[in-house]
Amino acid sequence: MSDLAYGFIALDLMPMLAGVLAALCCGLLGNHLVLRQQSLMGDAISHAVLPGLVLAFLVGGTINPAYMFLGAGASAIVTVVLIQLVRRLGRVEPGAAMGVIFSVLFALGVFLLEQGNARAVDLDASCVLYGNLESLSLHWTPADTWDAFLSKATLEQIPRQIWTLLGMTGASIVFMVLFFKELRISAFDPGISTAQGINASAIQFLLMVFVAAAAVASFEAVGSILVIAMLICPAATARLLTDRMGSQILVSALAALGASVGGYFLSANAPESLVHGGSVNAAGMMAVIGGVLLVLTIIASPRHGIVARAVHRQKLSRRIAMEDLLTTLYRAREAGAPHHASGMPAVARAKSSGLVTAKNGALSLTERGLADASAIIRRHRLWEGYLVDRAGLLPDHVHAVAETLEHLDSPSPNETDAPHGDQHGKPIPPAS
Amino acid sequence: MNAAPPTTSALAQRPEHSEESPLSVHAMTVAYDRKPVLWDIDYDAPSEALVAIVGPNGAGKSTMIKACLGLIPKASGTVEFWGQAHKRARSRIGYVPQRESVDWDFPVSALDVVCMGRYRKIGWCRPVSRAHKRVALECLERVGMADFAKRQISQLSGGQQQRVFLARALAQESDLYFMDEPFAGVDAATERAIIAVLRDLRAEGKTVIVVHHDLQTVPEYFDHALLLNMRVVAAGPVEHVFTQENLHKTYGGRLTLLSEAAEAIARRDRGG
């Protein structure tokens, strides 16, 4: 095994694996929170499990996964119930109820941490936030030849947190595959779901239990910041890129993988000049990359992105400017007056696409330009007739409306829809 | 406990609670936050009929449907379907909720939504098989939406969305349907498509109970009417219960609605 490979395996493999598994697990479950518009609930639960964890630790005396899952599960249930209670009794909106409950429970957890004897061990407040990824390599000393590495001894060295995360990720995938249909219907239409016997509240509750368990499994290694980021960012990114639930889930898994692997390498190879005092927190960097991916998608998503919408608007306004130029020239030609217009970008474009020619500064329509202009004028005048004859508008009110409608691609009226012809006595060009 | 509670069969022996009746509501009261919304509702729906539930805003029309389906708790009373509790009759009951009740940006296609009507038949934790998809596609065809099967639902118009909901109800292959304002805000083509499907369902021997807002079309579209305003004002065949007096009791002094209804009644009398 080369030094480079050994260095990676010995130092980076375990922390990176923990980050990837935590990101994957939370990223996948996050889809169902985003679809239910309950991302805040994930935030709430991942904070509110802290007092349960600390209590489990105090009771168990050591970090015992079974106690921790029980404690966190109990806190998750208490959280959901308390949120409902505050909503109903306090008559506040759901967001406010969640905000109150999770901040109070998190504070309670921090208080318990400070008070209890938990202080001496690796349960401390900053570990809860940022995790302890780097420590996963401490007791991991794999063999340096491939033959010796691929043995049972190596397996036995893998830290407990990795096994927990692996189990949790596997369980989440099984849950989401098995209950794909039930999760879909209960999120989309809880009414018909429950009426058919698929109890939407029960499914919702099951989902919350999984989110709480994922938060517990992840928190020790990666901390709650990464949990919250991964519950929201990958799913929200995928939501903007897809329009089917299945593909959304796959894309969110890719986004979670990209954010965790990318974040890890960036933190490991951060330039010295950017790092003040030591190293960059890997979990924090993964969360940042998750956020960056989301921002990039918001900007560049092919259908919903800011750029795509701006380009679409730009194209539309160019087309409208061109159509307005053509109709202006058509009306000028009808009135027998030459039209002088220059400097407008639409004029240059119309000339280069052969719709308009210029002679001594006066613009006129070419044969193709005339055909295009007639079609638009025809739509305009038929819409005016239609608005008066069928919609009962006054003749002097219809021009502005028709000015908008003439640019639409949808079918326009024909002569039978506007039996009285043009409202201002102008001829309606025949259909080409 | 010496007196046994009335059993299903005891209820079924009462003439108005027969096993023939697709829906029997007895002494049902529903309250939100201790404020009653429905008081002491007694109602038996006929089989093979189109039934309109009409009443002013806040009369409890949607609440009645949801309480029958067990979606909101009842304060008291019983609801039976063919003499059975809802749990046992579930697969024979279809439901079309209000269109606004769901998120139409949800990442599913029209066909996916219609397949949801098959989920009970498919069973827990199983994927949607090709045979079920074929049935769903046929249901989309029946409402004239087969060409839109692959569209994401946000790209459909309001009327098309309503037809997708109707197709989903058809996919449930039920004997009794509850529909919450299927005609609200739809275009004329959709309204015709919906009423054609409703008539087909009746011809197949099914009962459809529809929350309906447009008093004018009640006599034309429906056989039976349930006039509701927290209590049942009147219920029965449209020609018996759809009278000026009953409507006045239901709607109070809302004149515009009453004059619309008067027109409808006059038209029915002329027609009949």
XYZ file of C-alpha atoms in Angstrom:
704
model
C 0.000 0.000 0.000
C 1.484 3.386 -0.921
C 2.138 6.046 1.699
C -0.499 8.277 0.197
C -3.157 5.579 0.356
C -2.154 4.583 3.853
C -2.173 8.176 5.010
C -5.680 8.599 3.660
C -6.937 5.361 5.167
C -5.369 5.964 8.524
C -6.244 9.628 8.916
C -9.175 10.531 6.702
C -11.210 7.435 5.924
C -13.136 7.139 9.192
C -14.013 10.826 9.664
C -15.026 11.110 6.033
C -17.110 7.951 6.187
C -18.916 9.250 9.280
C -19.620 12.553 7.542
C -20.832 10.852 4.367
C -23.114 8.453 6.241
C -24.572 11.180 8.431
C -25.137 13.412 5.399
C -26.733 10.594 3.439
C -29.008 9.505 6.258
C -30.210 13.017 7.117
C -30.285 14.093 3.460
C -32.578 11.223 2.523
C -34.989 11.694 5.435
C -34.971 15.436 4.797
C -36.860 14.867 1.544
C -39.970 13.963 3.454
C -39.642 16.977 5.713
C -39.270 19.314 2.725
C -42.233 17.680 0.962
C -44.365 18.156 4.079
C -43.108 21.728 4.426
C -41.849 20.717 7.840
C -38.136 21.384 7.587
C -38.385 23.342 10.806
C -39.641 20.188 12.513
C -36.334 18.483 11.685
C -34.516 21.452 13.149
C -36.709 21.288 16.247
C -36.278 17.568 16.818
C -32.539 17.539 16.250
C -32.174 20.203 18.951
C -34.766 18.842 21.306
C -33.170 15.380 21.566
C -30.328 16.882 23.615
C -31.975 16.678 27.075
C -32.987 13.072 26.365
C -29.421 12.237 25.362
C -27.945 13.835 28.455
C -30.444 12.101 30.722
C -29.685 8.794 29.039
C -26.024 9.473 29.620
C -26.545 10.352 33.263
C -28.644 7.238 33.844
C -26.419 4.906 31.858
C -23.200 6.371 33.171
C -21.471 5.944 29.821
C -22.227 6.429 26.164
C -24.515 3.507 25.609
C -26.261 3.579 22.205
C -29.346 1.741 23.431
C -29.958 4.231 26.267
C -29.205 7.138 23.959
C -31.730 6.040 21.340
C -34.328 5.490 24.058
C -33.626 8.885 25.591
C -33.693 10.641 22.228
C -36.812 8.794 21.154
C -38.530 9.861 24.372
C -37.487 13.488 23.825
C -38.738 13.364 20.240
C -42.136 12.152 21.406
C -42.237 14.781 24.168
C -41.280 17.422 21.592
C -44.024 16.501 19.150
C -46.625 16.386 21.937
C -45.462 19.669 23.488
C -45.533 21.431 20.118
C -49.126 20.290 19.615
C -50.048 21.437 23.120
C -48.480 24.881 22.747
C -50.165 25.280 19.390
C -53.575 24.427 20.753
C -53.443 25.994 24.194
C -51.264 28.969 23.342
C -53.108 29.574 20.057
C -49.903 30.390 18.194
C -48.889 29.413 14.687
C -46.979 26.117 14.274
C -43.634 27.780 13.522
C -43.754 29.771 16.738
C -44.731 26.703 18.760
C -41.790 24.734 17.351
C -39.412 27.632 17.940
C -40.442 27.934 21.578
C -40.272 24.223 22.323
C -36.991 23.396 20.676
C -35.083 26.338 22.048
C -36.361 25.662 25.570
C -35.562 21.940 25.333
C -32.120 22.625 23.878
C -31.430 25.071 26.696
C -32.572 22.436 29.169
C -30.159 19.977 27.598
C -27.256 22.428 27.880
C -28.198 23.111 31.498
C -28.239 19.379 32.278
C -24.863 19.011 30.587
C -23.341 21.743 32.733
C -24.839 20.394 35.922
C -24.296 16.716 35.451
C -21.076 14.836 35.614
C -21.205 14.650 31.858
C -18.789 17.539 31.787
C -15.701 15.378 32.139
C -16.344 13.183 29.101
C -16.830 14.024 25.426
C -20.400 15.174 25.954
C -19.957 18.922 26.030
C -21.835 21.738 24.394
C -19.389 22.407 21.574
C -19.221 18.704 20.746
C -23.012 18.750 20.420
C -22.815 21.551 17.864
C -19.713 20.656 15.855
C -19.296 16.959 16.584
C -15.998 15.243 16.941
C -15.172 13.915 13.507
C -11.401 14.142 13.846
C -11.394 11.971 16.981
C -12.641 8.995 14.969
C -9.099 8.355 13.741
C -7.648 8.203 17.260
C -8.119 4.515 17.918
C -7.991 3.488 14.287
C -4.611 2.021 13.389
C -5.151 -0.220 10.392
C -2.482 -2.503 8.964
C -0.360 -1.014 6.205
C -0.541 -3.843 3.682
C -3.698 -4.606 1.743
C -3.662 -8.271 2.776
C -3.512 -7.443 6.442
C -5.949 -4.559 6.005
C -8.673 -6.709 4.491
C -9.108 -8.816 7.584
C -11.355 -9.225 10.555
C -8.965 -7.308 12.789
C -9.564 -4.165 10.741
C -13.315 -4.561 11.016
C -13.029 -4.794 14.787
C -11.173 -1.489 14.865
C -13.894 0.471 13.106
C -15.277 2.965 15.637
C -18.708 2.344 17.137
C -20.060 5.635 15.725
C -19.493 4.344 12.192
C -21.478 1.191 12.876
C -24.278 3.218 14.424
C -24.378 5.530 11.417
C -24.209 2.633 8.993
C -27.121 0.925 10.727
C -29.131 4.139 10.843
C -28.520 4.934 7.174
C -29.486 1.380 6.207
C -32.617 1.558 8.348
C -33.602 4.910 6.792
C -33.173 3.551 3.273
C -35.236 0.454 4.079
C -37.906 2.646 5.697
C -38.083 4.991 2.709
C -38.182 2.175 0.154
C -40.748 0.066 2.011
C -43.013 2.984 2.842
C -42.419 4.940 -0.373
C -46.084 4.824 -1.309
C -47.383 5.475 2.205
C -44.997 8.391 2.752
C -46.070 9.862 -0.571
C -49.831 9.702 -0.066
C -49.728 10.820 3.573
C -47.625 13.848 2.634
C -49.617 14.793 -0.453
C -53.148 14.203 0.792
C -53.454 13.198 4.458
C -57.266 13.144 4.178
C -57.571 10.478 1.524
C -54.641 8.620 3.037
C -56.359 8.282 6.406
C -59.737 7.553 4.824
C -58.145 4.613 2.987
C -56.693 3.248 6.186
C -53.149 4.606 5.816
C -53.155 6.711 8.966
C -51.349 9.918 8.002
C -50.627 10.927 11.601
C -49.065 7.545 12.327
C -46.805 7.791 9.253
C -45.890 11.329 10.228
C -45.021 10.145 13.706
C -42.910 7.294 12.368
C -41.035 9.791 10.216
C -40.361 11.979 13.250
C -39.007 8.972 15.143
C -36.627 8.282 12.250
C -35.522 11.925 12.137
C -34.872 11.851 15.877
C -32.936 8.587 15.586
C -30.902 9.966 12.665
C -30.119 13.063 14.711
C -28.911 10.883 17.602
C -26.872 8.561 15.406
C -25.213 11.536 13.709
C -24.792 13.983 16.522
C -21.941 12.319 18.386
C -19.706 12.210 15.331
C -20.798 15.198 13.259
C -22.761 17.487 15.582
C -26.173 19.053 15.199
C -25.172 21.787 12.740
C -24.448 19.219 10.039
C -27.637 17.326 10.932
C -29.790 20.414 10.434
C -28.004 21.439 7.247
C -28.334 17.957 5.758
C -31.992 17.595 6.739
C -32.744 20.670 4.636
C -30.116 21.537 1.994
C -29.850 18.373 -0.159
C -33.616 17.890 -0.310
C -34.276 21.564 -1.054
C -31.588 21.442 -3.781
C -33.130 18.353 -5.349
C -36.618 19.868 -5.100
C -35.516 22.637 -7.475
C -34.003 20.226 -9.988
C -36.687 17.539 -10.289
C -40.449 17.142 -10.496
C -40.888 13.529 -9.342
C -40.490 12.275 -5.804
C -38.259 9.341 -6.777
C -35.800 11.422 -8.773
C -35.835 14.085 -6.077
C -34.699 11.521 -3.521
C -31.896 10.246 -5.797
C -30.650 13.755 -6.575
C -30.763 14.668 -2.881
C -28.571 11.638 -2.116
C -26.062 12.849 -4.718
C -26.141 16.354 -3.243
C -25.537 14.953 0.257
C -22.619 12.864 -1.024
C -21.156 15.823 -2.902
C -21.471 18.143 0.073
C -19.925 15.708 2.544
C -17.025 14.485 0.385
C -16.362 17.966 -1.012
C -16.634 19.552 2.414
C -14.236 17.056 3.908
C -11.550 17.571 1.277
C -11.891 21.324 1.424
C -11.459 21.295 5.187
C -8.488 18.915 4.980
C -6.802 20.952 2.258
C -7.845 24.457 3.253
C -5.121 26.979 2.332
C -3.113 28.150 5.357
C -3.926 31.776 4.688
C -7.634 31.177 5.236
C -7.245 29.215 8.430
C -6.726 31.117 11.631
C -5.346 28.966 14.356
C -5.184 25.371 13.308
C -7.722 23.518 11.219
C -11.111 23.909 9.627
C -13.955 21.976 11.237
C -14.894 19.269 8.738
C -18.551 18.974 9.746
C -18.933 22.737 9.522
C -17.377 22.779 6.056
C -19.719 20.009 4.880
C -22.701 22.041 6.052
C -21.335 25.107 4.256
C -20.914 23.173 0.999
C -24.494 21.886 1.386
C -25.631 25.507 1.627
C -23.460 26.565 -1.312
C -24.965 23.799 -3.470
C -28.435 25.059 -2.592
C -27.540 28.667 -3.451
C -25.979 27.604 -6.753
C -29.133 25.660 -7.598
C -31.366 28.584 -6.735
C -29.337 30.658 -9.175
C -28.741 28.138 -11.947
C -31.547 25.538 -11.839
C -32.670 25.001 -15.450
C -36.362 25.553 -14.794
C -36.846 27.284 -11.454
C -33.506 29.096 -11.262
C -33.007 32.843 -11.220
C -30.865 32.762 -14.382
C -33.322 30.616 -16.318
C -36.189 32.894 -15.394
C -34.202 36.012 -16.297
C -33.274 34.541 -19.686
C -36.894 33.607 -20.290
C -38.052 37.119 -19.421
C -35.367 38.626 -21.628
C -36.415 36.475 -24.598
C -40.042 37.359 -24.042
C -39.384 41.084 -23.856
C -37.251 40.915 -27.020
C -40.034 39.128 -28.841
C -42.584 41.674 -27.676
C -40.337 44.574 -28.701
C -39.916 43.000 -32.140
C -43.647 42.406 -32.541
C -44.382 45.971 -31.454
C -41.907 47.288 -34.057
C -43.545 45.223 -36.789
C -47.063 46.385 -35.904
C -45.911 50.021 -35.694
C -44.462 49.736 -39.198
C -47.654 48.014 -40.396
C -49.805 50.854 -39.057
C -47.444 53.456 -40.555
C -47.725 51.712 -43.908
C -51.529 51.602 -43.565
C -51.546 55.353 -42.887
C -49.171 55.941 -45.812
C -46.624 57.698 -43.614
C -42.976 56.644 -43.613
C -41.566 55.621 -40.279
C -38.215 56.737 -38.966
C -36.906 54.796 -36.057
C -33.366 53.951 -35.236
C -31.207 53.201 -32.291
C -33.651 50.661 -30.877
C -32.057 47.223 -30.547
C -35.221 45.722 -32.020
C -34.606 47.619 -35.305
C -31.126 46.158 -35.690
C -32.405 42.666 -34.959
C -35.326 43.053 -37.365
C -32.929 44.196 -40.111
C -30.512 41.340 -39.584
C -33.283 38.749 -39.628
C -34.662 40.202 -42.871
C -38.019 41.445 -41.590
C -37.329 45.159 -42.141
C -35.321 47.209 -44.650
C -34.183 50.814 -44.395
C -34.132 53.255 -47.289
C -32.984 56.879 -46.743
C -33.573 56.449 -43.027
C -37.206 55.312 -43.447
C -37.999 51.794 -42.345
C -40.291 49.493 -44.274
C -41.405 45.900 -43.915
C -40.033 43.191 -46.178
C -42.396 40.564 -47.545
C -41.709 38.264 -44.592
C -41.967 41.154 -42.158
C -45.316 42.065 -43.648
C -46.637 38.526 -43.252
C -45.569 38.420 -39.596
C -47.009 41.874 -38.922
C -50.345 40.987 -40.574
C -50.718 37.966 -38.337
C -50.170 40.059 -35.206
C -52.465 42.857 -36.381
C -55.072 40.243 -37.201
C -54.900 38.865 -33.660
C -55.053 42.375 -32.217
C -58.127 43.448 -34.183
C -59.976 40.156 -33.660
C -59.321 40.370 -29.918
C -60.688 43.938 -29.922
C -63.799 42.784 -31.747
C -64.191 39.831 -29.426
C -63.841 41.972 -26.307
C -66.605 44.299 -27.514
C -68.939 41.712 -29.056
C -68.580 38.927 -26.525
C -67.221 40.408 -23.322
C -69.258 43.620 -23.487
C -66.381 46.089 -23.108
C -66.659 49.594 -24.539
C -64.794 50.095 -27.865
C -62.472 52.726 -26.405
C -61.387 50.411 -23.581
C -60.219 47.441 -25.597
C -56.988 48.620 -27.251
C -54.759 48.217 -24.199
C -56.089 44.743 -23.431
C -55.710 43.622 -27.047
C -52.185 45.043 -27.025
C -51.346 42.397 -24.403
C -53.399 39.569 -25.852
C -51.885 39.926 -29.344
C -48.578 38.588 -28.007
C -50.036 35.357 -26.617
C -49.354 32.007 -28.229
C -52.749 30.607 -27.247
C -55.488 30.438 -29.900
C -56.996 33.826 -30.743
C -60.587 34.487 -31.812
C -61.681 34.118 -35.445
C -64.224 36.093 -37.485
C -67.233 34.281 -35.989
C -66.116 35.324 -32.484
C -66.034 38.957 -33.570
C -68.907 39.298 -36.069
C -68.742 43.090 -36.221
C -65.144 43.183 -37.401
C -62.662 45.732 -36.181
C -64.000 48.244 -33.699
C -62.226 51.164 -35.308
C -63.208 50.444 -38.900
C -59.835 49.066 -39.948
C -59.590 45.975 -42.146
C -58.686 42.712 -40.461
C -55.872 41.017 -42.369
C -56.890 37.548 -43.599
C -55.478 34.423 -41.977
C -52.348 33.272 -43.785
C -73.216 -3.172 32.717
C -76.438 -5.060 32.294
C -77.885 -3.447 29.179
C -75.898 -4.400 26.117
C -75.276 -1.542 23.706
C -77.263 -1.739 20.462
C -75.435 -3.985 18.054
C -75.056 -3.510 14.348
C -77.881 -5.902 13.622
C -80.171 -4.158 16.106
C -79.570 -0.884 14.302
C -79.958 -2.561 10.985
C -83.409 -3.788 11.977
C -84.652 -0.253 12.343
C -86.285 0.683 9.067
C -84.210 3.826 8.585
C -80.945 2.022 9.336
C -81.097 -0.784 6.873
C -78.147 -2.671 5.519
C -79.261 -1.396 2.142
C -78.493 2.179 3.052
C -74.941 3.119 2.027
C -74.755 5.748 4.766
C -76.665 5.964 8.027
C -75.823 8.802 10.362
C -77.450 8.692 13.759
C -77.434 11.443 16.406
C -74.031 12.714 15.275
C -72.635 15.830 16.949
C -69.261 17.287 15.990
C -67.448 20.089 17.793
C -64.273 22.076 17.166
C -62.687 23.307 20.392
C -65.910 22.550 22.282
C -67.905 24.707 19.884
C -70.468 22.516 18.147
C -70.416 22.618 14.353
C -72.941 19.870 13.712
C -75.803 19.116 16.055
C -77.608 15.823 16.322
C -77.449 14.838 12.668
C -79.713 12.018 11.522
C -79.464 11.072 7.907
C -79.873 8.029 5.696
C -78.593 8.166 2.160
C -80.476 6.280 -0.561
C -78.619 3.855 -2.782
C -78.161 4.538 -6.501
C -78.519 8.273 -6.135
C -76.730 11.566 -6.560
C -77.110 13.514 -3.334
C -76.316 17.207 -2.909
C -75.377 18.599 0.495
C -76.248 22.297 0.420
C -76.119 25.002 3.030
C -74.489 28.363 3.748
C -70.798 28.844 4.547
C -69.974 27.425 7.954
C -73.006 25.148 7.916
C -70.757 22.139 8.507
C -70.962 20.523 5.064
C -67.285 19.524 4.780
C -67.238 18.730 8.480
C -70.077 16.275 7.997
C -68.166 14.422 5.266
C -64.946 14.375 7.266
C -66.700 13.156 10.397
C -68.397 10.365 8.431
C -64.995 9.308 7.088
C -63.468 9.385 10.557
C -61.050 12.182 9.634
C -62.215 14.322 12.542
C -63.545 12.976 15.827
C -67.257 12.916 16.607
C -68.456 14.183 19.968
C -71.277 11.651 19.850
C -73.394 9.569 17.517
C -72.821 6.716 15.110
C -72.067 6.473 11.421
C -72.628 3.249 9.540
C -72.092 2.158 5.979
C -74.356 -0.671 4.846
C -74.874 -1.390 8.536
C -71.120 -1.635 9.184
C -68.601 0.556 10.935
C -66.331 2.712 8.788
C -63.295 0.517 9.453
C -64.940 -2.503 7.902
C -66.517 -0.656 4.979
C -63.419 1.411 4.153
C -62.631 -0.201 0.823
C -66.147 0.542 -0.445
C -65.909 4.277 0.233
C -64.263 6.831 -2.051
C -63.412 10.432 -1.256
C -62.629 13.565 -3.245
C -61.396 16.310 -0.893
C -61.475 20.002 -1.743
C -58.941 20.849 -4.403
C -57.299 23.538 -2.260
C -56.610 21.031 0.502
C -53.406 19.733 -1.124
C -50.095 21.175 -2.327
C -50.270 21.075 -6.137
C -46.516 21.749 -6.392
C -45.938 18.269 -4.982
C -43.518 16.318 -7.210
C -45.913 13.730 -8.630
C -47.492 13.171 -12.040
C -51.232 13.039 -12.721
C -50.933 9.264 -13.048
C -49.139 9.032 -9.683
C -52.048 10.867 -8.051
C -54.625 8.559 -9.625
C -52.589 5.522 -8.518
C -53.047 6.773 -4.941
C -56.667 5.645 -5.274
C -55.360 2.076 -5.611
C -53.081 2.106 -2.552
C -55.549 0.302 -0.315
C -56.005 -2.446 -2.876
C -52.234 -2.696 -3.410
C -51.581 -3.069 0.304
C -48.882 -1.824 2.659
C -45.246 -1.650 1.584
C -45.793 -2.959 -1.932
C -44.916 -1.122 -5.126
C -47.580 -0.029 -7.618
C -47.779 -2.837 -10.177
C -48.291 -2.377 -13.889
C -51.848 -3.736 -13.672
C -52.791 -1.064 -11.134
C -51.182 1.610 -13.319
C -53.267 0.401 -16.227
C -56.472 0.757 -14.186
C -55.366 4.253 -13.147
C -54.761 5.195 -16.772
C -58.236 3.956 -17.712
C -59.672 6.187 -14.977
C -57.779 9.155 -16.397
C -59.239 8.291 -19.782
C -62.765 8.308 -18.342
C -62.328 11.932 -17.292
C -60.637 12.884 -20.558
C -57.172 13.343 -19.053
C -55.221 10.402 -20.504
C -52.993 12.762 -22.515
C -51.860 14.464 -19.319
C -50.901 11.314 -17.404
C -47.178 12.132 -17.337
C -47.585 15.823 -16.499
C -46.483 17.103 -13.161
C -49.650 18.224 -11.417
C -48.645 21.887 -11.043
C -48.714 22.147 -14.834
C -52.440 21.380 -14.967
C -55.247 23.930 -14.904
C -57.636 24.020 -11.963
C -60.298 22.101 -13.866
C -57.776 19.490 -14.977
C -56.596 19.067 -11.401
C -60.176 18.503 -10.301
C -60.573 15.847 -12.995
C -57.410 14.118 -11.761
C -58.977 14.014 -8.299
C -62.140 12.547 -9.793
C -60.097 9.920 -11.658
C -58.405 9.011 -8.391
C -61.815 8.467 -6.801
C -62.822 6.266 -9.747
C -59.626 4.268 -9.240
C -60.832 3.479 -5.727
C -63.692 1.484 -7.335
C -65.987 2.287 -4.439
C -69.729 1.944 -4.003
C -70.179 5.200 -2.107
C -68.402 8.444 -2.881
C -68.028 11.646 -0.901
C -67.020 14.676 -2.959
C -66.236 18.027 -1.386
C -67.125 20.803 -3.848
C -65.903 19.123 -7.031
C -67.557 21.866 -9.099
C -65.871 24.793 -7.336
C -64.021 27.027 -9.774
C -63.923 24.620 -12.712
C -64.420 25.418 -16.397
C -67.542 24.424 -18.305
C -65.854 21.426 -19.974
C -64.785 20.035 -16.615
C -68.243 20.575 -15.136
C -69.767 18.572 -18.000
C -67.119 15.855 -17.625
C -67.757 15.573 -13.896
C -71.521 15.393 -14.204
C -71.222 12.735 -16.938
C -69.031 10.637 -14.638
C -71.460 11.125 -11.732
C -74.332 9.884 -13.885
C -72.285 6.873 -14.978
C -71.615 6.058 -11.345
C -75.299 6.259 -10.521
C -76.088 3.994 -13.479
C -73.620 1.489 -12.014
C -75.709 1.488 -8.819
C -73.461 3.735 -6.761
C -74.262 6.623 -4.482
C -72.423 9.914 -4.701
C -72.741 12.511 -1.937
C -71.574 15.912 -3.137
C -71.074 19.161 -1.255
C -72.492 21.637 -3.735
C -72.544 25.421 -3.786
C -74.547 26.296 -6.850
C -78.214 26.142 -5.869
C -79.271 26.754 -9.465
C -77.951 23.428 -10.718
C -79.179 21.278 -7.815
C -82.490 20.243 -9.436
C -80.755 19.529 -12.736
C -77.829 17.476 -11.409
C -79.102 15.728 -8.278
C -81.856 13.304 -7.209
C -81.639 13.924 -3.498
C -80.697 16.882 -1.369
C -79.604 17.337 2.215
C -80.217 20.884 3.429
C -77.785 21.547 6.224
C -77.198 24.375 8.632
C -75.623 22.898 11.742
C -78.712 20.694 11.857
C -80.488 18.837 9.103
C -83.139 21.261 7.833
C -84.587 18.831 5.322
C -83.502 15.737 3.463
C -85.058 13.692 0.698
C -85.823 13.737 -3.021
C -85.031 17.121 -4.560
C -88.601 17.717 -5.735
C -89.872 17.353 -2.133
C -87.234 19.150 -0.114
C -86.021 21.839 -2.487
C -88.728 24.333 -1.588
C -88.670 28.061 -0.921
C -89.577 27.432 2.700
C -86.820 24.909 3.358
C -84.230 27.040 1.594
C -85.317 30.000 3.658
C -84.846 27.964 6.801
C -81.414 26.856 5.629
C -80.032 30.136 4.410
C -81.900 32.610 6.620
C -82.446 35.952 4.947
C -79.817 35.822 2.198
C -81.945 37.245 -0.553
C -79.720 36.851 -3.578
C -79.286 33.165 -2.950
C -82.990 32.749 -2.363
C -83.946 34.441 -5.582
C -81.494 32.192 -7.422
C -83.118 29.224 -5.789
C -86.572 30.489 -6.651
C -85.519 30.661 -10.273
C -84.225 27.124 -10.099
C -87.431 25.896 -8.539
C -89.526 27.689 -11.118
C -87.438 26.138 -13.882
C -87.838 22.713 -12.366
C -91.620 23.174 -12.121
C -91.803 24.275 -15.729
C -89.599 21.407 -16.802
C -91.356 18.788 -14.656
